């Protein structure tokens, strides 16, 4: 359901303004034929919307270009007055491509990338409730819709999500007569046994620059901490967080239980590849790791991430974002296209294609009850209570980058968890003050 504030913003004038433009979505929902007449927000009879999107595939055969080509073909067939020009870029390039377009004064109409807050802070984006029909906006999972807000207003529309669970190698566990851990102490004990059995990485701890912010947050959450406090203020050097990294340094890294590569030098991709090669006993992973391991014939299990005391804790949730730029207008056409993008069929198609979690309640319910999606159930079960990065603040990009650079030092020989986390907190405070 929409918040009270969102309902108040949806006044009578906006209702009247949407009657014509949203009639199509209503007709479509009833299973009838609806055709957009082509009357754009700028009075043009033909509109081309430019969308820049990230590629979730790992080859030409799995590229997201195929997903968008099919979706656009179906949309344009029923909307002859609107063309959708989609440009797909790799994750290493897509955010930069959008930034270059924005800096050149020529932003796309839509961007599906990793962050939205900077553009929202510069008043460049449409509000979600100025674009989407009420049923579509209300269908977003609550925690994802909230993560897409800046100052209580949603600008970022979640497009894909994932959570983290603990993966373990069933063969290695069976040979060592181990059971999956539920607490940190059990994880450390298992890692000691695996180390004695000659396992290369008893527990893989990727704190390298690729995605250290994810592994870090997962551990902080499992230790009753996190990046922010209950008020949303940065609290990187909280007592709970310092204790978590003291434990990692002393009980895992210091005892040689994290493998031959120093955690600060180990990237997620390399840790995943090592797991798929059968060289890792345990590590935190997301749905992509399932396919990698299966292709290599690794028999694996998945359980919730162990916590300091075995009690249930929120897991890390990650989302990518769709946003709409105001520069070129076309609000009505953008909104109608997004209503189509977020239909249950299209959300399910994308989620199933890339083993990601759906961002809507309707698609989540379908997946949860479907036998074909049972392999995603461990991740789906974690989604309702997952916690996300503080992506609604423009300071997060700088803070995240500094975490990637510095956090590995906290567990290195001679490193000081309190000192590193204190430095990161100082960085966060400065970044917040600069907003």
CSV table of C-alpha atoms in Angstrom, one decimal:
chain,number,residue,atom,x,y,z
A,1,UNK,CA,0.0,0.0,0.0
A,2,UNK,CA,1.1,3.6,-0.6
A,3,UNK,CA,2.1,5.7,2.4
A,4,UNK,CA,-0.2,8.3,3.7
A,5,UNK,CA,2.1,10.9,2.2
A,6,UNK,CA,2.0,9.3,-1.2
A,7,UNK,CA,-1.8,9.2,-1.0
A,8,UNK,CA,-1.9,12.9,-0.1
A,9,UNK,CA,0.3,13.8,-3.0
A,10,UNK,CA,-2.1,11.9,-5.3
A,11,UNK,CA,-4.6,14.7,-5.3
A,12,UNK,CA,-7.8,15.2,-7.4
A,13,UNK,CA,-5.9,17.2,-10.1
A,14,UNK,CA,-3.5,14.3,-10.6
A,15,UNK,CA,-6.3,11.8,-10.8
A,16,UNK,CA,-8.0,13.8,-13.6
A,17,UNK,CA,-4.7,14.2,-15.4
A,18,UNK,CA,-4.2,10.5,-15.4
A,19,UNK,CA,-7.6,9.4,-16.6
A,20,UNK,CA,-6.7,9.6,-20.2
A,21,UNK,CA,-3.1,8.3,-20.0
A,22,UNK,CA,-3.8,5.4,-17.6
A,23,UNK,CA,-6.9,4.2,-19.4
A,24,UNK,CA,-4.7,2.1,-21.5
A,25,UNK,CA,-3.2,0.3,-18.5
A,26,UNK,CA,-6.6,-0.4,-17.1
A,27,UNK,CA,-7.9,-1.8,-20.5
A,28,UNK,CA,-4.7,-3.9,-20.8
A,29,UNK,CA,-5.2,-5.3,-17.3
A,30,UNK,CA,-8.7,-6.4,-18.2
A,31,UNK,CA,-7.3,-8.4,-21.1
A,32,UNK,CA,-8.6,-6.2,-23.8
A,33,UNK,CA,-6.8,-4.5,-26.6
A,34,UNK,CA,-5.4,-1.0,-25.9
A,35,UNK,CA,-3.5,1.2,-28.3
A,36,UNK,CA,-1.6,4.4,-27.4
A,37,UNK,CA,-2.8,7.1,-29.7
A,38,UNK,CA,0.6,8.7,-29.9
A,39,UNK,CA,-0.2,12.0,-28.3
A,40,UNK,CA,2.9,12.7,-26.3
A,41,UNK,CA,3.4,15.1,-23.4
A,42,UNK,CA,5.1,17.5,-25.8
A,43,UNK,CA,2.3,17.4,-28.4
A,44,UNK,CA,4.2,15.2,-30.8
A,45,UNK,CA,2.4,12.4,-32.6
A,46,UNK,CA,5.5,10.1,-32.5
A,47,UNK,CA,7.8,9.7,-29.5
A,48,UNK,CA,11.0,7.8,-29.1
A,49,UNK,CA,12.1,6.9,-25.6
A,50,UNK,CA,15.7,6.2,-25.1
A,51,UNK,CA,16.6,3.6,-22.4
A,52,UNK,CA,20.1,2.8,-21.2
A,53,UNK,CA,20.2,-0.5,-19.4
A,54,UNK,CA,22.7,-2.8,-17.8
A,55,UNK,CA,23.7,-6.2,-19.2
A,56,UNK,CA,23.0,-9.1,-16.8
A,57,UNK,CA,24.3,-11.7,-19.2
A,58,UNK,CA,27.8,-13.1,-19.4
A,59,UNK,CA,27.9,-13.8,-23.2
A,60,UNK,CA,26.2,-12.8,-26.4
A,61,UNK,CA,23.8,-15.7,-26.0
A,62,UNK,CA,22.6,-14.5,-22.5
A,63,UNK,CA,22.9,-10.7,-23.1
A,64,UNK,CA,20.0,-8.6,-21.7
A,65,UNK,CA,19.7,-7.2,-25.3
A,66,UNK,CA,17.5,-10.3,-26.0
A,67,UNK,CA,15.2,-9.6,-23.1
A,68,UNK,CA,14.7,-6.0,-24.0
A,69,UNK,CA,14.3,-6.7,-27.7
A,70,UNK,CA,11.4,-9.1,-27.0
A,71,UNK,CA,9.8,-6.7,-24.5
A,72,UNK,CA,10.1,-3.7,-26.8
A,73,UNK,CA,8.7,-5.7,-29.8
A,74,UNK,CA,5.6,-6.6,-27.8
A,75,UNK,CA,5.1,-3.1,-26.4
A,76,UNK,CA,5.6,-1.3,-29.8
A,77,UNK,CA,3.1,-3.7,-31.5
A,78,UNK,CA,0.4,-2.3,-29.3
A,79,UNK,CA,1.7,1.3,-29.2
A,80,UNK,CA,2.5,2.4,-32.7
A,81,UNK,CA,3.0,6.0,-31.7
A,82,UNK,CA,5.9,5.2,-29.4
A,83,UNK,CA,9.4,3.7,-30.2
A,84,UNK,CA,11.8,2.4,-27.5
A,85,UNK,CA,15.5,2.8,-28.3
A,86,UNK,CA,17.4,0.5,-25.9
A,87,UNK,CA,21.1,0.6,-25.5
A,88,UNK,CA,22.6,-2.2,-23.3
A,89,UNK,CA,26.0,-1.8,-21.7
A,90,UNK,CA,28.1,-3.9,-19.4
A,91,UNK,CA,28.0,-3.2,-15.7
A,92,UNK,CA,31.6,-1.9,-15.9
A,93,UNK,CA,30.4,0.8,-18.4
A,94,UNK,CA,26.7,1.5,-17.9
A,95,UNK,CA,26.9,4.0,-15.0
A,96,UNK,CA,29.7,5.9,-16.7
A,97,UNK,CA,27.7,6.0,-20.0
A,98,UNK,CA,24.7,7.5,-18.3
A,99,UNK,CA,26.9,10.1,-16.5
A,100,UNK,CA,28.5,11.1,-19.7
A,101,UNK,CA,25.1,11.6,-21.3
A,102,UNK,CA,23.9,13.7,-18.4
A,103,UNK,CA,27.1,15.8,-18.3
A,104,UNK,CA,26.7,16.4,-22.0
A,105,UNK,CA,23.2,17.8,-21.4
A,106,UNK,CA,21.6,14.9,-23.2
A,107,UNK,CA,20.3,12.4,-20.6
A,108,UNK,CA,18.3,9.3,-21.7
A,109,UNK,CA,14.6,9.2,-20.9
A,110,UNK,CA,15.2,6.1,-18.8
A,111,UNK,CA,18.2,4.5,-17.2
A,112,UNK,CA,18.5,1.1,-15.5
A,113,UNK,CA,21.7,1.3,-13.5
A,114,UNK,CA,23.1,0.9,-10.0
A,115,UNK,CA,22.3,4.3,-8.3
A,116,UNK,CA,19.8,7.1,-8.5
A,117,UNK,CA,20.4,9.4,-5.6
A,118,UNK,CA,22.8,11.8,-7.2
A,119,UNK,CA,20.4,12.5,-10.0
A,120,UNK,CA,17.4,12.8,-7.7
A,121,UNK,CA,19.4,15.3,-5.5
A,122,UNK,CA,20.0,17.4,-8.6
A,123,UNK,CA,16.2,17.4,-9.4
A,124,UNK,CA,16.7,15.6,-12.6
A,125,UNK,CA,14.3,12.7,-12.1
A,126,UNK,CA,10.6,12.2,-12.2
A,127,UNK,CA,9.0,11.0,-9.0
A,128,UNK,CA,7.8,7.5,-9.2
A,129,UNK,CA,4.2,8.5,-8.3
A,130,UNK,CA,4.2,11.0,-11.2
A,131,UNK,CA,4.8,8.1,-13.6
A,132,UNK,CA,3.4,4.8,-12.4
A,133,UNK,CA,-0.2,3.8,-12.0
A,134,UNK,CA,-1.3,3.2,-8.5
A,135,UNK,CA,-1.5,-0.6,-8.7
A,136,UNK,CA,2.0,-0.8,-10.2
A,137,UNK,CA,3.6,1.4,-7.6
A,138,UNK,CA,1.8,-0.3,-4.8
A,139,UNK,CA,3.1,-3.7,-6.1
A,140,UNK,CA,6.7,-2.9,-5.3
A,141,UNK,CA,8.0,-4.8,-2.3
A,142,UNK,CA,7.9,-2.4,0.6
A,143,UNK,CA,11.5,-2.5,1.6
A,144,UNK,CA,12.6,-1.9,-2.0
A,145,UNK,CA,10.2,1.0,-2.5
A,146,UNK,CA,11.5,2.5,0.7
A,147,UNK,CA,15.1,2.0,-0.4
A,148,UNK,CA,14.2,4.0,-3.6
A,149,UNK,CA,13.3,7.1,-1.6
A,150,UNK,CA,15.1,10.4,-1.0
A,151,UNK,CA,13.6,12.4,1.8
A,152,UNK,CA,10.5,10.2,1.8
A,153,UNK,CA,9.8,10.5,-2.0
A,154,UNK,CA,10.4,7.6,-4.3
A,155,UNK,CA,12.6,8.3,-7.3
A,156,UNK,CA,14.4,5.0,-7.7
A,157,UNK,CA,12.2,2.1,-9.0
A,158,UNK,CA,13.7,-1.3,-8.1
A,159,UNK,CA,14.4,-3.3,-11.2
A,160,UNK,CA,16.1,-6.5,-9.9
A,161,UNK,CA,17.1,-7.7,-6.5
A,162,UNK,CA,19.0,-10.4,-4.7
A,163,UNK,CA,19.8,-11.5,-1.2
A,164,UNK,CA,22.7,-13.4,0.3
A,165,UNK,CA,22.8,-16.9,1.9
A,166,UNK,CA,25.7,-19.1,3.0
A,167,UNK,CA,26.7,-21.6,0.4
A,168,UNK,CA,28.6,-24.7,1.5
A,169,UNK,CA,30.2,-27.6,-0.4
A,170,UNK,CA,28.2,-30.7,0.4
A,171,UNK,CA,31.0,-33.1,-0.6
A,172,UNK,CA,33.6,-31.4,1.5
A,173,UNK,CA,31.1,-31.2,4.5
A,174,UNK,CA,30.2,-34.9,4.1
A,175,UNK,CA,33.8,-36.0,4.0
A,176,UNK,CA,34.5,-34.0,7.2
A,177,UNK,CA,31.3,-35.1,8.8
A,178,UNK,CA,30.1,-31.5,9.3
A,179,UNK,CA,26.7,-29.9,9.5
A,180,UNK,CA,25.9,-26.4,8.2
A,181,UNK,CA,26.6,-23.7,10.8
A,182,UNK,CA,24.1,-21.4,12.4
A,183,UNK,CA,26.4,-19.4,14.6
A,184,UNK,CA,29.8,-17.8,14.1
A,185,UNK,CA,31.4,-20.2,16.5
A,186,UNK,CA,30.1,-23.2,14.5
A,187,UNK,CA,31.3,-21.6,11.3
A,188,UNK,CA,34.8,-21.1,12.8
A,189,UNK,CA,34.8,-24.7,14.1
A,190,UNK,CA,33.8,-26.0,10.7
A,191,UNK,CA,36.5,-23.9,9.0
A,192,UNK,CA,39.1,-25.4,11.3
A,193,UNK,CA,38.1,-28.9,10.4
A,194,UNK,CA,38.0,-28.1,6.7
A,195,UNK,CA,41.5,-26.5,7.0
A,196,UNK,CA,42.8,-29.7,8.6
A,197,UNK,CA,41.3,-31.7,5.7
A,198,UNK,CA,43.3,-29.6,3.3
A,199,UNK,CA,40.5,-27.4,1.9
A,200,UNK,CA,42.1,-24.4,0.1
A,201,UNK,CA,39.6,-21.9,1.3
A,202,UNK,CA,37.7,-23.1,4.4
A,203,UNK,CA,35.8,-19.9,4.4
A,204,UNK,CA,36.3,-17.5,1.5
A,205,UNK,CA,36.2,-13.8,2.7
A,206,UNK,CA,36.2,-11.5,-0.3
A,207,UNK,CA,37.0,-8.1,1.0
A,208,UNK,CA,38.7,-7.0,-2.2
A,209,UNK,CA,37.8,-3.9,-4.1
A,210,UNK,CA,35.2,-5.5,-6.4
A,211,UNK,CA,32.4,-5.8,-3.9
A,212,UNK,CA,33.8,-5.5,-0.4
A,213,UNK,CA,30.8,-3.4,0.7
A,214,UNK,CA,28.5,-6.4,0.3
A,215,UNK,CA,30.5,-8.9,2.3
A,216,UNK,CA,31.1,-6.3,4.9
A,217,UNK,CA,27.5,-5.4,5.4
A,218,UNK,CA,26.5,-9.1,5.5
A,219,UNK,CA,28.9,-9.6,8.4
A,220,UNK,CA,27.8,-6.4,10.2
A,221,UNK,CA,24.2,-7.4,10.0
A,222,UNK,CA,24.9,-10.9,11.4
A,223,UNK,CA,26.6,-9.2,14.3
A,224,UNK,CA,23.7,-7.0,15.2
A,225,UNK,CA,25.2,-4.0,13.5
A,226,UNK,CA,25.1,-2.3,10.1
A,227,UNK,CA,26.2,0.7,8.2
A,228,UNK,CA,23.6,3.0,9.9
A,229,UNK,CA,21.7,3.2,13.1
A,230,UNK,CA,18.0,3.1,13.6
A,231,UNK,CA,17.7,6.8,12.7
A,232,UNK,CA,19.5,6.2,9.4
A,233,UNK,CA,22.7,7.9,10.6
A,234,UNK,CA,26.1,6.4,9.7
A,235,UNK,CA,27.4,4.2,12.5
A,236,UNK,CA,30.3,2.3,10.9
A,237,UNK,CA,32.4,2.4,14.0
A,238,UNK,CA,29.7,1.2,16.4
A,239,UNK,CA,30.7,-1.2,19.2
A,240,UNK,CA,28.9,-4.0,17.4
A,241,UNK,CA,30.7,-3.4,14.1
A,242,UNK,CA,34.1,-3.2,15.8
A,243,UNK,CA,33.4,-6.5,17.6
A,244,UNK,CA,32.4,-8.2,14.4
A,245,UNK,CA,35.7,-7.3,12.7
A,246,UNK,CA,37.7,-8.1,15.8
A,247,UNK,CA,36.1,-11.6,15.6
A,248,UNK,CA,36.8,-12.0,11.9
A,249,UNK,CA,40.4,-10.9,12.3
A,250,UNK,CA,41.1,-13.1,15.4
A,251,UNK,CA,39.0,-16.2,14.7
A,252,UNK,CA,39.1,-16.6,11.0
A,253,UNK,CA,41.8,-14.6,9.2
A,254,UNK,CA,44.3,-14.8,12.1
A,255,UNK,CA,44.0,-18.5,12.2
A,256,UNK,CA,44.6,-19.0,8.5
A,257,UNK,CA,41.0,-20.1,7.8
A,258,UNK,CA,40.3,-17.8,4.9
A,259,UNK,CA,42.6,-19.3,2.3
A,260,UNK,CA,45.9,-18.3,0.6
A,261,UNK,CA,44.7,-14.9,-0.7
A,262,UNK,CA,44.5,-12.1,1.8
A,263,UNK,CA,40.8,-11.1,2.2
A,264,UNK,CA,41.7,-7.5,1.1
A,265,UNK,CA,43.0,-8.9,-2.2
A,266,UNK,CA,40.2,-11.4,-2.8
A,267,UNK,CA,37.5,-10.2,-5.1
A,268,UNK,CA,34.0,-11.7,-5.2
A,269,UNK,CA,34.4,-13.1,-8.8
A,270,UNK,CA,37.6,-15.0,-7.8
A,271,UNK,CA,35.9,-16.3,-4.6
A,272,UNK,CA,32.9,-17.5,-6.7
A,273,UNK,CA,35.2,-19.1,-9.2
A,274,UNK,CA,37.1,-20.9,-6.5
A,275,UNK,CA,33.8,-22.3,-5.1
A,276,UNK,CA,32.8,-23.5,-8.5
A,277,UNK,CA,36.2,-25.2,-8.8
A,278,UNK,CA,35.5,-27.1,-5.5
A,279,UNK,CA,38.1,-25.2,-3.5
A,280,UNK,CA,35.9,-23.4,-1.0
A,281,UNK,CA,34.1,-24.9,2.0
A,282,UNK,CA,31.8,-21.9,2.7
A,283,UNK,CA,31.1,-18.4,1.5
A,284,UNK,CA,28.3,-15.9,1.3
A,285,UNK,CA,26.7,-15.9,-2.2
A,286,UNK,CA,23.8,-14.7,-4.2
A,287,UNK,CA,21.7,-16.6,-6.9
A,288,UNK,CA,24.3,-16.2,-9.7
A,289,UNK,CA,26.6,-18.6,-7.8
A,290,UNK,CA,24.1,-21.5,-8.2
A,291,UNK,CA,24.5,-21.7,-12.0
A,292,UNK,CA,28.3,-21.3,-11.8
A,293,UNK,CA,28.5,-24.2,-9.3
A,294,UNK,CA,26.1,-26.4,-11.2
A,295,UNK,CA,27.9,-26.0,-14.4
A,296,UNK,CA,31.1,-27.2,-12.7
A,297,UNK,CA,29.3,-30.1,-11.1
A,298,UNK,CA,29.7,-28.8,-7.5
A,299,UNK,CA,27.1,-30.2,-5.1
A,300,UNK,CA,26.2,-27.4,-2.8
A,301,UNK,CA,23.8,-26.5,-0.1
A,302,UNK,CA,22.4,-23.1,1.1
A,303,UNK,CA,21.4,-21.9,4.6
A,304,UNK,CA,20.8,-18.5,6.2
A,305,UNK,CA,24.0,-16.7,7.0
A,306,UNK,CA,25.2,-17.7,10.5
A,307,UNK,CA,24.9,-15.0,13.2
A,308,UNK,CA,26.8,-14.2,16.3
A,309,UNK,CA,24.3,-16.0,18.5
A,310,UNK,CA,22.3,-18.1,16.1
A,311,UNK,CA,19.2,-15.8,16.3
A,312,UNK,CA,17.6,-14.7,13.0
A,313,UNK,CA,19.0,-11.5,11.6
A,314,UNK,CA,18.2,-9.5,8.4
A,315,UNK,CA,20.3,-10.5,5.4
A,316,UNK,CA,21.8,-8.1,2.9
A,317,UNK,CA,19.4,-7.2,0.1
A,318,UNK,CA,20.7,-5.6,-3.1
A,319,UNK,CA,18.7,-3.9,-5.8
A,320,UNK,CA,19.4,-2.2,-9.1
A,321,UNK,CA,17.3,0.8,-10.1
A,322,UNK,CA,15.2,2.2,-12.9
A,323,UNK,CA,14.9,6.0,-13.1
A,324,UNK,CA,13.3,8.5,-15.5
A,325,UNK,CA,14.9,11.8,-16.4
A,326,UNK,CA,12.7,14.9,-16.8
A,327,UNK,CA,14.9,16.6,-19.4
A,328,UNK,CA,13.1,15.5,-22.5
A,329,UNK,CA,9.5,15.4,-21.1
A,330,UNK,CA,7.4,12.4,-22.3
A,331,UNK,CA,6.2,11.8,-18.8
A,332,UNK,CA,3.0,10.1,-19.9
A,333,UNK,CA,4.7,7.8,-22.4
A,334,UNK,CA,7.4,6.9,-19.9
A,335,UNK,CA,4.8,6.1,-17.3
A,336,UNK,CA,2.8,3.9,-19.6
A,337,UNK,CA,5.9,2.0,-20.8
A,338,UNK,CA,7.0,1.4,-17.2
A,339,UNK,CA,3.6,0.1,-16.3
A,340,UNK,CA,4.3,-2.5,-19.0
A,341,UNK,CA,7.8,-3.2,-17.8
A,342,UNK,CA,6.6,-3.9,-14.3
A,343,UNK,CA,3.8,-6.2,-15.3
A,344,UNK,CA,3.9,-9.6,-13.6
A,345,UNK,CA,4.9,-11.4,-16.8
A,346,UNK,CA,7.8,-9.2,-17.6
A,347,UNK,CA,9.1,-9.1,-14.0
A,348,UNK,CA,8.9,-12.9,-13.9
A,349,UNK,CA,10.5,-13.3,-17.3
A,350,UNK,CA,13.5,-11.2,-16.3
A,351,UNK,CA,13.9,-12.7,-12.9
A,352,UNK,CA,13.8,-16.3,-14.2
A,353,UNK,CA,16.2,-15.5,-17.1
A,354,UNK,CA,18.9,-14.3,-14.7
A,355,UNK,CA,18.1,-16.1,-11.5
A,356,UNK,CA,17.3,-12.8,-9.7
A,357,UNK,CA,14.6,-12.0,-7.3
A,358,UNK,CA,11.4,-10.2,-8.4
A,359,UNK,CA,10.9,-6.7,-7.1
A,360,UNK,CA,7.1,-6.9,-7.0
A,361,UNK,CA,4.7,-8.6,-4.6
A,362,UNK,CA,2.7,-10.3,-7.4
A,363,UNK,CA,5.8,-11.8,-9.0
A,364,UNK,CA,7.2,-12.8,-5.6
A,365,UNK,CA,4.0,-14.7,-4.7
A,366,UNK,CA,4.0,-16.5,-8.1
A,367,UNK,CA,7.7,-17.5,-7.7
A,368,UNK,CA,7.2,-18.7,-4.1
A,369,UNK,CA,4.4,-21.0,-5.1
A,370,UNK,CA,6.0,-22.3,-8.3
A,371,UNK,CA,8.0,-25.6,-8.5
A,372,UNK,CA,10.1,-24.2,-11.3
A,373,UNK,CA,11.4,-21.5,-9.0
A,374,UNK,CA,12.1,-23.6,-5.9
A,375,UNK,CA,15.9,-23.2,-6.3
A,376,UNK,CA,15.4,-19.5,-5.5
A,377,UNK,CA,13.3,-20.1,-2.4
A,378,UNK,CA,16.2,-19.7,0.1
A,379,UNK,CA,16.7,-16.2,-1.3
A,380,UNK,CA,13.0,-15.4,-1.6
A,381,UNK,CA,12.6,-16.3,2.1
A,382,UNK,CA,15.2,-13.8,3.1
A,383,UNK,CA,13.8,-10.9,0.9
A,384,UNK,CA,11.0,-9.6,3.1
A,385,UNK,CA,13.3,-8.8,6.0
A,386,UNK,CA,16.4,-7.9,4.0
A,387,UNK,CA,18.3,-4.6,4.6
A,388,UNK,CA,19.8,-2.5,1.9
A,389,UNK,CA,22.6,-0.1,1.4
A,390,UNK,CA,21.8,3.5,2.3
A,391,UNK,CA,21.4,4.2,-1.5
A,392,UNK,CA,18.9,7.1,-0.9
A,393,UNK,CA,21.7,9.4,0.2
A,394,UNK,CA,24.2,10.9,-2.2
A,395,UNK,CA,27.0,10.3,0.2
A,396,UNK,CA,26.8,6.5,-0.2
A,397,UNK,CA,28.8,6.4,-3.4
A,398,UNK,CA,31.8,8.0,-1.7
A,399,UNK,CA,31.4,5.9,1.5
A,400,UNK,CA,31.0,2.7,-0.5
A,401,UNK,CA,34.1,3.4,-2.5
A,402,UNK,CA,36.1,4.0,0.6
A,403,UNK,CA,34.9,0.8,2.2
A,404,UNK,CA,36.1,-1.1,-0.9
A,405,UNK,CA,39.5,0.5,-0.6
A,406,UNK,CA,40.0,0.3,3.2
A,407,UNK,CA,38.0,-2.5,4.8
A,408,UNK,CA,40.5,-5.3,4.0
A,409,UNK,CA,43.1,-3.6,6.2
A,410,UNK,CA,40.9,-4.2,9.2
A,411,UNK,CA,41.6,-7.9,9.2
A,412,UNK,CA,45.2,-7.7,7.9
A,413,UNK,CA,48.1,-8.6,10.1
A,414,UNK,CA,48.7,-5.6,12.4
A,415,UNK,CA,45.5,-4.1,11.3
A,416,UNK,CA,43.1,-2.3,13.7
A,417,UNK,CA,39.4,-2.9,13.2
A,418,UNK,CA,38.6,0.0,15.4
A,419,UNK,CA,41.0,2.3,13.6
A,420,UNK,CA,39.8,1.3,10.1
A,421,UNK,CA,36.1,1.6,11.0
A,422,UNK,CA,36.7,4.9,12.7
A,423,UNK,CA,38.4,6.2,9.6
A,424,UNK,CA,35.4,5.1,7.5
A,425,UNK,CA,33.0,6.7,9.9
A,426,UNK,CA,35.0,10.0,9.5
A,427,UNK,CA,34.7,9.7,5.8
A,428,UNK,CA,31.0,9.1,6.0
A,429,UNK,CA,30.5,12.1,8.3
A,430,UNK,CA,32.5,14.3,5.9
A,431,UNK,CA,30.5,13.0,2.9
A,432,UNK,CA,27.2,13.7,4.7
A,433,UNK,CA,28.3,17.2,5.6
A,434,UNK,CA,29.2,17.9,1.9
A,435,UNK,CA,25.7,17.0,0.7
